[in-house]
Tab-separated table of C-alpha atoms and ligand atoms in Angstrom:
chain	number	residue	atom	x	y	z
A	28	UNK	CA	-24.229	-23.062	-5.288
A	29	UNK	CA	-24.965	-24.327	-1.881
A	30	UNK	CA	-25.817	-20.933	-0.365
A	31	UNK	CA	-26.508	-18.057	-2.698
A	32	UNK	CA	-26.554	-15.783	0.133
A	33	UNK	CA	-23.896	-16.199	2.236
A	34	UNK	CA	-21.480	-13.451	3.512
A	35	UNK	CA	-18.149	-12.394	1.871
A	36	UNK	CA	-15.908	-10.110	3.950
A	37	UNK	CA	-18.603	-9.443	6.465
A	38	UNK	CA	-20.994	-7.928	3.979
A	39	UNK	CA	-24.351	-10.184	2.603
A	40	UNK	CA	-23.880	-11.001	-0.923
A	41	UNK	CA	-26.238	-12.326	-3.532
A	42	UNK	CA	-24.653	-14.450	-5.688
A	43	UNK	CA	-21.502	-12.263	-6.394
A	44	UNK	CA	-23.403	-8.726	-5.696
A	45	UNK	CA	-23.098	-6.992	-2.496
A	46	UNK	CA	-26.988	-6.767	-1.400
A	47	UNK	CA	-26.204	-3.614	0.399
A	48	UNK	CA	-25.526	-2.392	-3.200
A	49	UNK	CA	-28.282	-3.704	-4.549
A	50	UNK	CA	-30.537	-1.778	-2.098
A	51	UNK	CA	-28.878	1.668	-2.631
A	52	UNK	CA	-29.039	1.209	-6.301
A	53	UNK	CA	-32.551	-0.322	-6.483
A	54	UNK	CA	-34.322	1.013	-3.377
A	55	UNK	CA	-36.022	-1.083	-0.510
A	56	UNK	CA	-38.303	-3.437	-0.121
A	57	UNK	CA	-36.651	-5.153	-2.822
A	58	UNK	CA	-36.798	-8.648	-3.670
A	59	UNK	CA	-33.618	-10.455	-5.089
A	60	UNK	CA	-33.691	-13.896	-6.713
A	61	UNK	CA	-30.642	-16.104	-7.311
A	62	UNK	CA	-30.509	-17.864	-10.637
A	63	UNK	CA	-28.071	-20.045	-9.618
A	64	UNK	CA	-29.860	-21.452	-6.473
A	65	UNK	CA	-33.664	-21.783	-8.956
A	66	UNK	CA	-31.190	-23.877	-10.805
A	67	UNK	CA	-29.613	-26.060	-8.668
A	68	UNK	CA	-33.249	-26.826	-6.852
A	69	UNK	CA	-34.473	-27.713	-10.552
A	70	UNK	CA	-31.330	-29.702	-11.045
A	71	UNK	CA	-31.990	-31.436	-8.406
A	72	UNK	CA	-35.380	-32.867	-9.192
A	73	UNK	CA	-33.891	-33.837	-12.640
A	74	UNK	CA	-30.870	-35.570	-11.139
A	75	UNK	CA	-32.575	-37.783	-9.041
A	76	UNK	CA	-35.519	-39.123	-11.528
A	77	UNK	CA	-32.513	-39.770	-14.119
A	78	UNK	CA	-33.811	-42.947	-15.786
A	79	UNK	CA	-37.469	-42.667	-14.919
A	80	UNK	CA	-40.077	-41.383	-16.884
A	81	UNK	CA	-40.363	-38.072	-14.497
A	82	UNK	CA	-41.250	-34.202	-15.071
A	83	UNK	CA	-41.551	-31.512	-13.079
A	84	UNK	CA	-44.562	-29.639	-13.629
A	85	UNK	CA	-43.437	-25.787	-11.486
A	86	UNK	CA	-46.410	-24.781	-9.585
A	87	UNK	CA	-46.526	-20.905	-10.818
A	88	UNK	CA	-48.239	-19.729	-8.198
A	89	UNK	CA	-45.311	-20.035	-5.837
A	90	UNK	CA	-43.128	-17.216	-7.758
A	91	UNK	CA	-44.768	-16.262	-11.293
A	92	UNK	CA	-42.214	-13.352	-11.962
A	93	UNK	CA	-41.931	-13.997	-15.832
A	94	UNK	CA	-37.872	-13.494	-15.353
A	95	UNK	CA	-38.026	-16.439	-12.607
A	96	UNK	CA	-40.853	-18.831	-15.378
A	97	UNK	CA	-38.013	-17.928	-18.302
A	98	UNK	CA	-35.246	-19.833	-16.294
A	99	UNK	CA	-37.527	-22.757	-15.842
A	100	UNK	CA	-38.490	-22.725	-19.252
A	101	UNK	CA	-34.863	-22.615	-20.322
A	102	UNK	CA	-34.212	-25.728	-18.040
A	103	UNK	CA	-37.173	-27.686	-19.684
A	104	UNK	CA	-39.606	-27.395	-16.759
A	105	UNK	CA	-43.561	-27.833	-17.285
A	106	UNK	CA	-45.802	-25.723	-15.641
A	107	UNK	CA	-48.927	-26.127	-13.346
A	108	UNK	CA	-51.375	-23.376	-13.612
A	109	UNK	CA	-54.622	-22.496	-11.461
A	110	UNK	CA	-55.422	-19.476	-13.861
A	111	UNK	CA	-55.320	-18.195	-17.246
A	112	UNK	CA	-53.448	-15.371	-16.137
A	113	UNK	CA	-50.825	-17.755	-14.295
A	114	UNK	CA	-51.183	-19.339	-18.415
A	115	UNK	CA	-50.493	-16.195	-19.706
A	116	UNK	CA	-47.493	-15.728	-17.867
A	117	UNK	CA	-46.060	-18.948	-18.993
A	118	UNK	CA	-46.546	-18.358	-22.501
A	119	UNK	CA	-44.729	-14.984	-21.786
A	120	UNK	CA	-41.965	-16.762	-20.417
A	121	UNK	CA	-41.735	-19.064	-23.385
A	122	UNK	CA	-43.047	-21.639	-21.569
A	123	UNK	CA	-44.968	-24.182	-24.470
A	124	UNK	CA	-48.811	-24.822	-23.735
A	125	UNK	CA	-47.996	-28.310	-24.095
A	126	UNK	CA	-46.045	-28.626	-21.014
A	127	UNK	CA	-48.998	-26.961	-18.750
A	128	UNK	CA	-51.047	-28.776	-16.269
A	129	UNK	CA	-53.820	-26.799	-15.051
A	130	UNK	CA	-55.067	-27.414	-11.867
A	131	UNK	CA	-57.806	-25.835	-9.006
A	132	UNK	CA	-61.020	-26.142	-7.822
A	133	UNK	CA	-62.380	-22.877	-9.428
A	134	UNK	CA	-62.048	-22.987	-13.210
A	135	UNK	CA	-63.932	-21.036	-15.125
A	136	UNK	CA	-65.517	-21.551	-18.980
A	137	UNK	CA	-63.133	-19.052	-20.196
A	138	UNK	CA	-60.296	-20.523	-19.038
A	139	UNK	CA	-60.808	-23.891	-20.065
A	140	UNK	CA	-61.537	-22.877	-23.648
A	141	UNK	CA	-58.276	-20.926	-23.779
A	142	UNK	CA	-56.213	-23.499	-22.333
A	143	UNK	CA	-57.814	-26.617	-24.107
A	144	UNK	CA	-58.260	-24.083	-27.348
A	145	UNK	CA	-54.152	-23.735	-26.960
A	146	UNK	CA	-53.101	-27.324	-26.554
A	147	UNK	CA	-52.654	-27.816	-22.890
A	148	UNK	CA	-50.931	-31.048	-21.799
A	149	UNK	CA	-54.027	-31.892	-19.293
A	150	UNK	CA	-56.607	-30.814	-16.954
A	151	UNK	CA	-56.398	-31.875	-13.355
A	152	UNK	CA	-60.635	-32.170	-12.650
A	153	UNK	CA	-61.392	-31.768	-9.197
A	154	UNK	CA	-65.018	-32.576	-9.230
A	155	UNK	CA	-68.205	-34.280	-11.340
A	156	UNK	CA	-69.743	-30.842	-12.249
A	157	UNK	CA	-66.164	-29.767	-14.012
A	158	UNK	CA	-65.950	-33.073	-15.727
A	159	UNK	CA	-69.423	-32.433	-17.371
A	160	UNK	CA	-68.461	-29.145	-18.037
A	161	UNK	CA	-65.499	-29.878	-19.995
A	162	UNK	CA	-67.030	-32.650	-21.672
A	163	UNK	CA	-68.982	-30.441	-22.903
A	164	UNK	CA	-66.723	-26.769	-23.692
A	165	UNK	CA	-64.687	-29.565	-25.738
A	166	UNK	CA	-67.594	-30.896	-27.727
A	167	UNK	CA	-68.435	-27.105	-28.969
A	168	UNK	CA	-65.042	-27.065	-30.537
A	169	UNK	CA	-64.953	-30.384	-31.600
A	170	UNK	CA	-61.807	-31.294	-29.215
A	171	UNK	CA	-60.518	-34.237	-26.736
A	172	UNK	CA	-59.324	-32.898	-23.487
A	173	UNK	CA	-56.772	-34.432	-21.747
A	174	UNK	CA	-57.957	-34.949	-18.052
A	175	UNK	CA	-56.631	-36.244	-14.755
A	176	UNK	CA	-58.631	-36.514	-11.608
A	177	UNK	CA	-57.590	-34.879	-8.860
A	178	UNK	CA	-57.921	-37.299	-6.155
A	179	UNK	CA	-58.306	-36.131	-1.810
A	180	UNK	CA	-56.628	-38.913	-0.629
A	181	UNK	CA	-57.663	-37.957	2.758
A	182	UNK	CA	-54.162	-38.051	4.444
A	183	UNK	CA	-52.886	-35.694	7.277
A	184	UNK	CA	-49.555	-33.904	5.724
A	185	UNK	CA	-48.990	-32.300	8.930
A	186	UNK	CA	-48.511	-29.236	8.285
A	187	UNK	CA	-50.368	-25.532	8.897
A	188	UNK	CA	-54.110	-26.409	8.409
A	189	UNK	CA	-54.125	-23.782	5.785
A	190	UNK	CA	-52.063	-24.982	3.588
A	191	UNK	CA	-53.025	-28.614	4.345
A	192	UNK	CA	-54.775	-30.218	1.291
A	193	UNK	CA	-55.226	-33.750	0.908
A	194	UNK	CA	-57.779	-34.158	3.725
A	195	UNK	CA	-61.623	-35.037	3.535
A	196	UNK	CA	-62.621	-31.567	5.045
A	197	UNK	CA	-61.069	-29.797	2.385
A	198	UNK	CA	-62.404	-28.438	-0.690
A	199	UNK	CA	-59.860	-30.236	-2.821
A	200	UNK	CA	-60.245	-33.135	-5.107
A	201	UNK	CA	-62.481	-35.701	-5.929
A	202	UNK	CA	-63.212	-37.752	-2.248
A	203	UNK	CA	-60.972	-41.221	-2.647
A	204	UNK	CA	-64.535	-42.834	-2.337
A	205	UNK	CA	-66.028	-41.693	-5.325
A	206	UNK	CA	-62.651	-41.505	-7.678
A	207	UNK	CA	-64.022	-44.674	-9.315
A	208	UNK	CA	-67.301	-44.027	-10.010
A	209	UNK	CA	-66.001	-40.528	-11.336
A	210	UNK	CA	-63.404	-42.521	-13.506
A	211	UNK	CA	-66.632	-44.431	-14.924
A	212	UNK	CA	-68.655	-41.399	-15.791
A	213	UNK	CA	-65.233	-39.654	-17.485
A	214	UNK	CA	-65.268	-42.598	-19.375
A	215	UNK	CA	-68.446	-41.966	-20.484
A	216	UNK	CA	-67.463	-38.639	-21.711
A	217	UNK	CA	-66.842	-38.702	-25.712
A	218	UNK	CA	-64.414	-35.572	-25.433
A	219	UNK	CA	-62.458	-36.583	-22.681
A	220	UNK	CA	-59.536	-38.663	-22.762
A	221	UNK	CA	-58.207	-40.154	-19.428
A	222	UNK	CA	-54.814	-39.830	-18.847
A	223	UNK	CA	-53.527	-39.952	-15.438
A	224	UNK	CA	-54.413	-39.144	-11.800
A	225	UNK	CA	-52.925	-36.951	-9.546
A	226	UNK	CA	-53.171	-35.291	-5.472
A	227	UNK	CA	-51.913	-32.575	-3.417
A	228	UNK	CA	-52.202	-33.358	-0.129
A	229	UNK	CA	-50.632	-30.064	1.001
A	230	UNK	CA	-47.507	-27.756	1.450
A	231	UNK	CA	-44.348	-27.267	3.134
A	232	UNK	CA	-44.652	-30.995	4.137
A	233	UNK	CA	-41.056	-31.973	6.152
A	234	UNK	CA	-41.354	-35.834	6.042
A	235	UNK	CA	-41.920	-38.204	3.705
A	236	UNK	CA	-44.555	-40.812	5.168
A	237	UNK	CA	-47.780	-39.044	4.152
A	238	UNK	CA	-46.808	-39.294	1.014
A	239	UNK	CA	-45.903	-42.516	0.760
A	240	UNK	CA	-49.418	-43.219	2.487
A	241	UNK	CA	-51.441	-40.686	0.186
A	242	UNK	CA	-49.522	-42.913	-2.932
A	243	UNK	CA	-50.815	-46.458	-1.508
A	244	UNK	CA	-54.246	-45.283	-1.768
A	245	UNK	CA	-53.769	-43.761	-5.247
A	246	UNK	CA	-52.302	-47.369	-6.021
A	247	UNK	CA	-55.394	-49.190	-4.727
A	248	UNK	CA	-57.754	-47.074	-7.204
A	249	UNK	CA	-55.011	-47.118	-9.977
A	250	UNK	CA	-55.667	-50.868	-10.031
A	251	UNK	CA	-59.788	-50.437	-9.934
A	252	UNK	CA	-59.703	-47.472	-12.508
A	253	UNK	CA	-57.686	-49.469	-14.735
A	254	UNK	CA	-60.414	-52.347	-14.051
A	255	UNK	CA	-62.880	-50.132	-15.484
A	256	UNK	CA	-61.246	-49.957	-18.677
A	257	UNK	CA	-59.364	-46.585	-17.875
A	258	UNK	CA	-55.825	-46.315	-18.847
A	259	UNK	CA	-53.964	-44.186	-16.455
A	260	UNK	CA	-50.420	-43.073	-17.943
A	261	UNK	CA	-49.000	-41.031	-15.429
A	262	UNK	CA	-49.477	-40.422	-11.553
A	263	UNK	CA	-48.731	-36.703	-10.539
A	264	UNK	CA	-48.141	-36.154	-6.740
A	265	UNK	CA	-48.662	-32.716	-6.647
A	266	UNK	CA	-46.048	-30.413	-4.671
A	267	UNK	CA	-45.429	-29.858	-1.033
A	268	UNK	CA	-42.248	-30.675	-0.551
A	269	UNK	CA	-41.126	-28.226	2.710
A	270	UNK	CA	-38.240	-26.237	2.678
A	271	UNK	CA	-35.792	-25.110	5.645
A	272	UNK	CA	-37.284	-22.027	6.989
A	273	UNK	CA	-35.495	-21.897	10.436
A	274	UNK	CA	-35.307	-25.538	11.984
A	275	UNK	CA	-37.337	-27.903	10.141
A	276	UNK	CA	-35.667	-30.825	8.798
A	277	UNK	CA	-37.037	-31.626	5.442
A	278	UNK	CA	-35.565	-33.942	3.741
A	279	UNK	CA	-33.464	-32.862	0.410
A	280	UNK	CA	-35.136	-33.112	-2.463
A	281	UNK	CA	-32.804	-36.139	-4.159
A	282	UNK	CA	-33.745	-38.191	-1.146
A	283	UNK	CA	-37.283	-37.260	-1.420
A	284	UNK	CA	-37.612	-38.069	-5.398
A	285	UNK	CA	-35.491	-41.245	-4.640
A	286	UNK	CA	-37.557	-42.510	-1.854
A	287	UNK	CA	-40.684	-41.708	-4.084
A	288	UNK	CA	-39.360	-43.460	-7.076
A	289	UNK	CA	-38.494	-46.799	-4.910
A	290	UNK	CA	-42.054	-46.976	-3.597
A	291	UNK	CA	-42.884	-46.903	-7.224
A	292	UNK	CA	-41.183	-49.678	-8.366
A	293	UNK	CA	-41.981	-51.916	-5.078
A	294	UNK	CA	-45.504	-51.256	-5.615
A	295	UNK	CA	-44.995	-52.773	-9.646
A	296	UNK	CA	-45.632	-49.248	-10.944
A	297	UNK	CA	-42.099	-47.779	-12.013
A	298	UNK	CA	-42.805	-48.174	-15.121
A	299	UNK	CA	-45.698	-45.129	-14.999
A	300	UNK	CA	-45.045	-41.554	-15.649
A	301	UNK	CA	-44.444	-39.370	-12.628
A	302	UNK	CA	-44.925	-36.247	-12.110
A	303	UNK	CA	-44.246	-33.953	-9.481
A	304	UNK	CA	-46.019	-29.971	-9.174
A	305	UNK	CA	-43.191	-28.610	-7.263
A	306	UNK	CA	-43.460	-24.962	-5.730
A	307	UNK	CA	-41.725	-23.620	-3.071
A	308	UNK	CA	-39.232	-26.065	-3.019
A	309	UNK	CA	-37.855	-25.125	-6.120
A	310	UNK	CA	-38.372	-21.164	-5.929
A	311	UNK	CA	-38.331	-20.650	-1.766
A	312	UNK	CA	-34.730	-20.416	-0.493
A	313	UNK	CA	-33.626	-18.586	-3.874
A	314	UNK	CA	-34.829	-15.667	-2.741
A	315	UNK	CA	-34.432	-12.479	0.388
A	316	UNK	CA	-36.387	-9.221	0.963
A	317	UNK	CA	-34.438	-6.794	1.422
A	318	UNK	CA	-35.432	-4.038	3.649
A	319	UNK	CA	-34.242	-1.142	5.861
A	320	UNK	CA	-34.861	0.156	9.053
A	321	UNK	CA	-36.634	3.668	9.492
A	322	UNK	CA	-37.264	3.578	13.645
A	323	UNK	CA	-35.887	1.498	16.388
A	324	UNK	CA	-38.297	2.291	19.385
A	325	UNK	CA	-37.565	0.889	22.184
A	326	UNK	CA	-40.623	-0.327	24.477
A	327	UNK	CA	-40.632	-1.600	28.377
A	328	UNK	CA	-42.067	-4.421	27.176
A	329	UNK	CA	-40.994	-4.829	23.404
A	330	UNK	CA	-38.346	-3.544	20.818
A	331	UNK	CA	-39.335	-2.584	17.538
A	332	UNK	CA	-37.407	-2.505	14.711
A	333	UNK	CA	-39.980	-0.457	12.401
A	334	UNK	CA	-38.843	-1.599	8.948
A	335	UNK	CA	-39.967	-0.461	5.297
A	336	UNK	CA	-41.167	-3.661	4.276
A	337	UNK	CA	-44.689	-4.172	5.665
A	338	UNK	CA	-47.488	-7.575	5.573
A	339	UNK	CA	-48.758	-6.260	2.336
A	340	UNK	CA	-44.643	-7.200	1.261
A	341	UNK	CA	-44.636	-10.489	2.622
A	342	UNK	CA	-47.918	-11.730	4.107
A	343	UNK	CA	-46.512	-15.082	5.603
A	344	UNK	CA	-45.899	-14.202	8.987
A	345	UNK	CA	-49.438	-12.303	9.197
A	346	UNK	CA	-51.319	-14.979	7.153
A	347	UNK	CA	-49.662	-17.874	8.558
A	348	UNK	CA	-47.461	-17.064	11.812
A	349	UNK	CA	-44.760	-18.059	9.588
A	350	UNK	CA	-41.166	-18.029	10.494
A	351	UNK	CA	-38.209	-15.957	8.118
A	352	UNK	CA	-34.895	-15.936	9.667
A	353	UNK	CA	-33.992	-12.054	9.474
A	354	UNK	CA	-30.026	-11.120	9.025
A	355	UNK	CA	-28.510	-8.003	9.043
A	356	UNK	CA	-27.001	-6.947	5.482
A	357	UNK	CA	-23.969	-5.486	7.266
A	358	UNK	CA	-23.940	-7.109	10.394
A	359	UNK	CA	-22.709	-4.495	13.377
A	360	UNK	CA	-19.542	-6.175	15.005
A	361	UNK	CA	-19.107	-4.986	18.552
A	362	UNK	CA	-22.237	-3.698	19.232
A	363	UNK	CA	-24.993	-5.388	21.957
A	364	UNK	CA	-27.468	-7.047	20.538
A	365	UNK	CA	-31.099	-6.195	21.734
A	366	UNK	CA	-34.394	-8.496	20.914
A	367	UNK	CA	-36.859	-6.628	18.138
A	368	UNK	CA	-39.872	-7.564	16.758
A	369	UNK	CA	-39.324	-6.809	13.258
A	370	UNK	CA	-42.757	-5.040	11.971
A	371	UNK	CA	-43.980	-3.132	9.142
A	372	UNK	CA	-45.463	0.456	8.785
A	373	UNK	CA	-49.111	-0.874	7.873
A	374	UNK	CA	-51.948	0.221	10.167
A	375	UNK	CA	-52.432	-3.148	11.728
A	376	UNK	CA	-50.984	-5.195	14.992
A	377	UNK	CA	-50.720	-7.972	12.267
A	378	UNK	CA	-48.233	-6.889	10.665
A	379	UNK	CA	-44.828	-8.373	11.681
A	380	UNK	CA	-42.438	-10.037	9.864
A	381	UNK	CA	-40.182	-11.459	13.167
A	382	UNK	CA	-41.018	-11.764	16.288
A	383	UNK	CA	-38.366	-11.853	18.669
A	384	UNK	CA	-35.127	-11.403	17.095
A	385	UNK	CA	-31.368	-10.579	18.477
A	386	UNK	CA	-30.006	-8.137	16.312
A	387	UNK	CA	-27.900	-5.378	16.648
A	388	UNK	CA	-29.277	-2.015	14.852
A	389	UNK	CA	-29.340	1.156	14.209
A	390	UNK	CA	-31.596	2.756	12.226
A	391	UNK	CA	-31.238	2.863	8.030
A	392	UNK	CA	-29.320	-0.599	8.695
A	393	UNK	CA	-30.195	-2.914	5.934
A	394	UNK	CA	-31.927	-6.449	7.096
A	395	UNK	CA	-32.492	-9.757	4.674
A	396	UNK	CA	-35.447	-11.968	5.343
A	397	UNK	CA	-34.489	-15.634	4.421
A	398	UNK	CA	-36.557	-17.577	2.052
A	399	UNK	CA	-38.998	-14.866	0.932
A	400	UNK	CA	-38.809	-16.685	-2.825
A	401	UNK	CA	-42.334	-18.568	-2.441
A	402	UNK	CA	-45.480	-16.764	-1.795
A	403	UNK	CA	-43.587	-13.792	-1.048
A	404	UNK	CA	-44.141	-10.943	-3.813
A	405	UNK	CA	-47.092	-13.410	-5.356
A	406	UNK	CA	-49.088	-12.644	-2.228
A	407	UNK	CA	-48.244	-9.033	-1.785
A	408	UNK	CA	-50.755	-6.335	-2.237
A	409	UNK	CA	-51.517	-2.333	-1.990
A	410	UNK	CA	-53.125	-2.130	1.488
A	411	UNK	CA	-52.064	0.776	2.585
A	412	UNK	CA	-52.107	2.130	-1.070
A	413	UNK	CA	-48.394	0.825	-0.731
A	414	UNK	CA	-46.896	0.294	-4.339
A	415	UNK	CA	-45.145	-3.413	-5.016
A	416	UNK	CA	-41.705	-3.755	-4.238
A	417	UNK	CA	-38.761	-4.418	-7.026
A	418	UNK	CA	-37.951	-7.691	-8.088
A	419	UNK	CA	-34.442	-8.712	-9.307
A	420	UNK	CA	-32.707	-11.566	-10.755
A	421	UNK	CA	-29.413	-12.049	-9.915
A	422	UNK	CA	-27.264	-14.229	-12.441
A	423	UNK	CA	-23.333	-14.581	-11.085
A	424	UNK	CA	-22.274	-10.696	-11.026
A	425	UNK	CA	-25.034	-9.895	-13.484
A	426	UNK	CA	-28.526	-8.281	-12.191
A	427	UNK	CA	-31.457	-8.628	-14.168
A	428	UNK	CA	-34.545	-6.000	-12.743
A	429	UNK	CA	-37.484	-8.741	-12.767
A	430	UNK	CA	-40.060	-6.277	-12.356
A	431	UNK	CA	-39.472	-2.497	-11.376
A	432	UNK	CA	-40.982	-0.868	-8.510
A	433	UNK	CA	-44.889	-0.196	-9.163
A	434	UNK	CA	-45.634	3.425	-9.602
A	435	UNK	CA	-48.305	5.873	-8.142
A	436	UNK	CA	-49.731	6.010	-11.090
A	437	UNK	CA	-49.664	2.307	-11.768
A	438	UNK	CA	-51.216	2.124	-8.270
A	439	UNK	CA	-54.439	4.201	-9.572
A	440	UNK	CA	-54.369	2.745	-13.030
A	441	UNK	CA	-57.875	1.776	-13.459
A	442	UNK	CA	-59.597	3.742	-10.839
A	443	UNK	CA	-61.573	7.652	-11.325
A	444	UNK	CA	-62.945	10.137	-9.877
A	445	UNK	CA	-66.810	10.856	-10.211
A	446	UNK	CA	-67.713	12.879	-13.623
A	447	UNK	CA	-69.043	16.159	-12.666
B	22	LLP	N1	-49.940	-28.213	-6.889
B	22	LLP	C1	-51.102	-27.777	-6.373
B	22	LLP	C2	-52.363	-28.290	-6.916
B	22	LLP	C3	-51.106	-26.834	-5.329
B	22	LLP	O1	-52.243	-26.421	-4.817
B	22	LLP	C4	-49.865	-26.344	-4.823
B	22	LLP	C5	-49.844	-25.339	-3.751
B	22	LLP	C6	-48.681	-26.817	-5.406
B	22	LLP	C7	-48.756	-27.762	-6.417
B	22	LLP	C8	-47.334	-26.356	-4.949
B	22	LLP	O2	-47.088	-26.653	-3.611
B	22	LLP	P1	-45.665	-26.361	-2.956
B	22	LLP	O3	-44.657	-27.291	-3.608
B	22	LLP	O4	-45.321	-24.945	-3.188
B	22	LLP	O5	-45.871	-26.662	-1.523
B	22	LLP	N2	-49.311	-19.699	0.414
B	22	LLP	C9	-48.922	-20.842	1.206
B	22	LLP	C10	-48.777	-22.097	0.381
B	22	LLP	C11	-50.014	-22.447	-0.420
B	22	LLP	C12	-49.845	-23.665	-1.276
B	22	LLP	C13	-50.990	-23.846	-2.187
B	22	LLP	N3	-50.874	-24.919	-3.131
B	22	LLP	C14	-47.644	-20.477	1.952
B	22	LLP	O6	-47.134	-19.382	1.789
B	22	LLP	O7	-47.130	-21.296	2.740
């Protein structure tokens, strides 16, 4: 399926459903996910590492709707967790614990017992102080846990300084300086067992060099780690592939595994396992928002399109300036267009989802925002006391509701009013 939403006699379709259909029947904002397209992505990982010793490892946190973790599951995807909630939703998926990674800076004792208590495949450490401590939450149980180190290459991925990772002033990872010494100490550890190494160096990366660079470096202390006495089995290198937003030119992801692969086996170490934590390229252009229009209002220096789907929807744009190509559902033939920004009904001047746009409307028109399948509904939140949207699944003419539309009530669950 090379475009899961494309047009079909003039009208937006997902997959084989008309999304203006979908919106009427399940109300706006409403997120739609292709099956087809979360497919092909995986596919294509799988396709290109045919014949090496390769797994993908989805990075839940980019879509963690249990309906979108089932059809990974189903494909025989791994999963890389930051939480034991993102680990609860895999098992709810039918994801197996054995095919988890967990990752992130942050984990806490909990967590670590219920994921090492489960059978976890391993834990990417991203400092001393978590070594120790897992060292020592597997002694109380008598267990061995699995570990990686996370390692901060300290490369530049070039991309949004948020969502950069892999560089010395951020809190990832172990610094590439002391990686050695912290293989040593792991060593050390009678309830760890070393298996591999892995780095991030950050997200919605559209070329291939820092990669290659952030991989050389992992090589070097591959070799000294190994020097030590370490075995390292696999090499993970993390996610971040980028994904075509509006002009960016990333490259596809068979040429990316390929190219990754290669520099493997020049460097002598195609024989390893790799492993790749893959988010948004795998979940980010299989999914729209759609929303509709309530208010055009034209300005003398602006047009707004005032839409129903707001920055507590899709953050992106607010968080990150981020760009979404916006399409009308039904596009209006014949009719001007004028320039809107495209902006939400929350109380803030941050929230916009376009800036800029030629569209023709009127209002109650339907509009699509492109790739709204990563960090899109994972991000989105009740500011405004503005319930979730809908999520649905769309399989060929079949629609699967993902998760319904929160409630008021779900909204308040949790919360009371003073006693008397
Ligand atoms: N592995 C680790 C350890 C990560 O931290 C991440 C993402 C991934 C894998 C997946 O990266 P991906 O393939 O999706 O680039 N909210 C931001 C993106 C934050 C990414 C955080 N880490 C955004 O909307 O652009």
């Amino acid at each position: 399926m090379a475009n899961a939403f494309a047009y079909i006699d003039g009208q937006l379709h997902a997959e084989r459903l008309s999304a203006h259909q979908l919106a009427e029947e399940y109300g706006t904002p409403l997120y739609v996910y292709s099956r087809a397209a979360l497919t092909e992505a995986y596919q294509s990982y799988v396709n290109a590492f045919t014949g090496y010793r390769s797994k993908i490892y989805y990075a839940v946190k980019a879509n963690s709707n249990l309906a979108v973790l089932n059809v990974f599951a189903r494909l025989g995807a791994g999963f890389d967790i930051v939480s034991s909630g993102e680990f609860a939703r895999v098992l709810a998926a039918s994801g197996k614990p054995h095919d988890v990674v967990f990752s992130g800076v942050g984990k806490r004792t909990t967590e670590i017992q219920i994921v090492l208590e489960a059978g976890g495949r391993c834990f990417n450490v991203e400092s001393l102080d978590e070594l120790e401590r897992l060292n020592q939450i597997a002694s109380e149980s008598s267990q061995i846990a699995p570990i990686s180190l996370r390692v901060n290459p300290d490369v530049d991925a070039k991309t949004h300084p948020y969502i950069s990772t892999g560089l010395r002033a951020n809190k990832f990872g172990v610094a590439l300086d002391d990686a050695r010494a912290a293989y040593r100490a792991a060593l050390g550890m009678k309830h760890l067992r070393i298996e591999g190494i892995d780095c991030h160096i950050g997200s919605q990366i559209t070329e291939i060099p820092p990669y290659l660079h952030a991989i050389d470096k992992i090589l070097e202390l591959v070799d000294q780690v190994e020097a030590d006495g370490s075995s390292i089995n696999h090499i993970d290198i993390g996610g971040g592939l980028g994904i075509r937003y509006n002009n960016e030119t990333p490259p596809d992801i068979g040429t990316f595994v390929r190219t990754i692969l290669n520099h493997f086996d020049r460097r002598g170490h195609g024989h390893r396992e790799i492993w790749f934590e893959p988010g948004r390229s795998l979940v980010g252009n299989a999914g729209i928002l759609l929303t509709r229009v309530e208010y055009l209002k034209t300005g003398t220096i602006k047009n707004f399109a005032i839409v129903d789907a707001a920055m507590n929807d899709l953050a992106r744009p607010a968080i990150y300036n981020a760009y979404h190509k916006v399409d009308a559902v039904t596009p209006r033939d014949g009719q001007l267009p004028a320039t809107y920004d495209i902006v939400g009904p929350v109380c803030e001047s941050g929230d916009w989802l376009a800036r800029d746009r030629s569209l023709a409307l009127k209002s109650g028109d339907l509009l699509a925002i492109r790739s709204a399948g990563a960090y899109g509904f994972v991000i989105s939140s009740n500011y405004n006391s503005r319930p979730r949207a809908a999520e649905l699944l769309v399989d060929g003419a079949r629609v699967h509701m993902a998760r319904r539309r929160e409630t008021l009530l779900q909204l308040m669950n949790g919360e009371s009013v003073l006693p008397d």
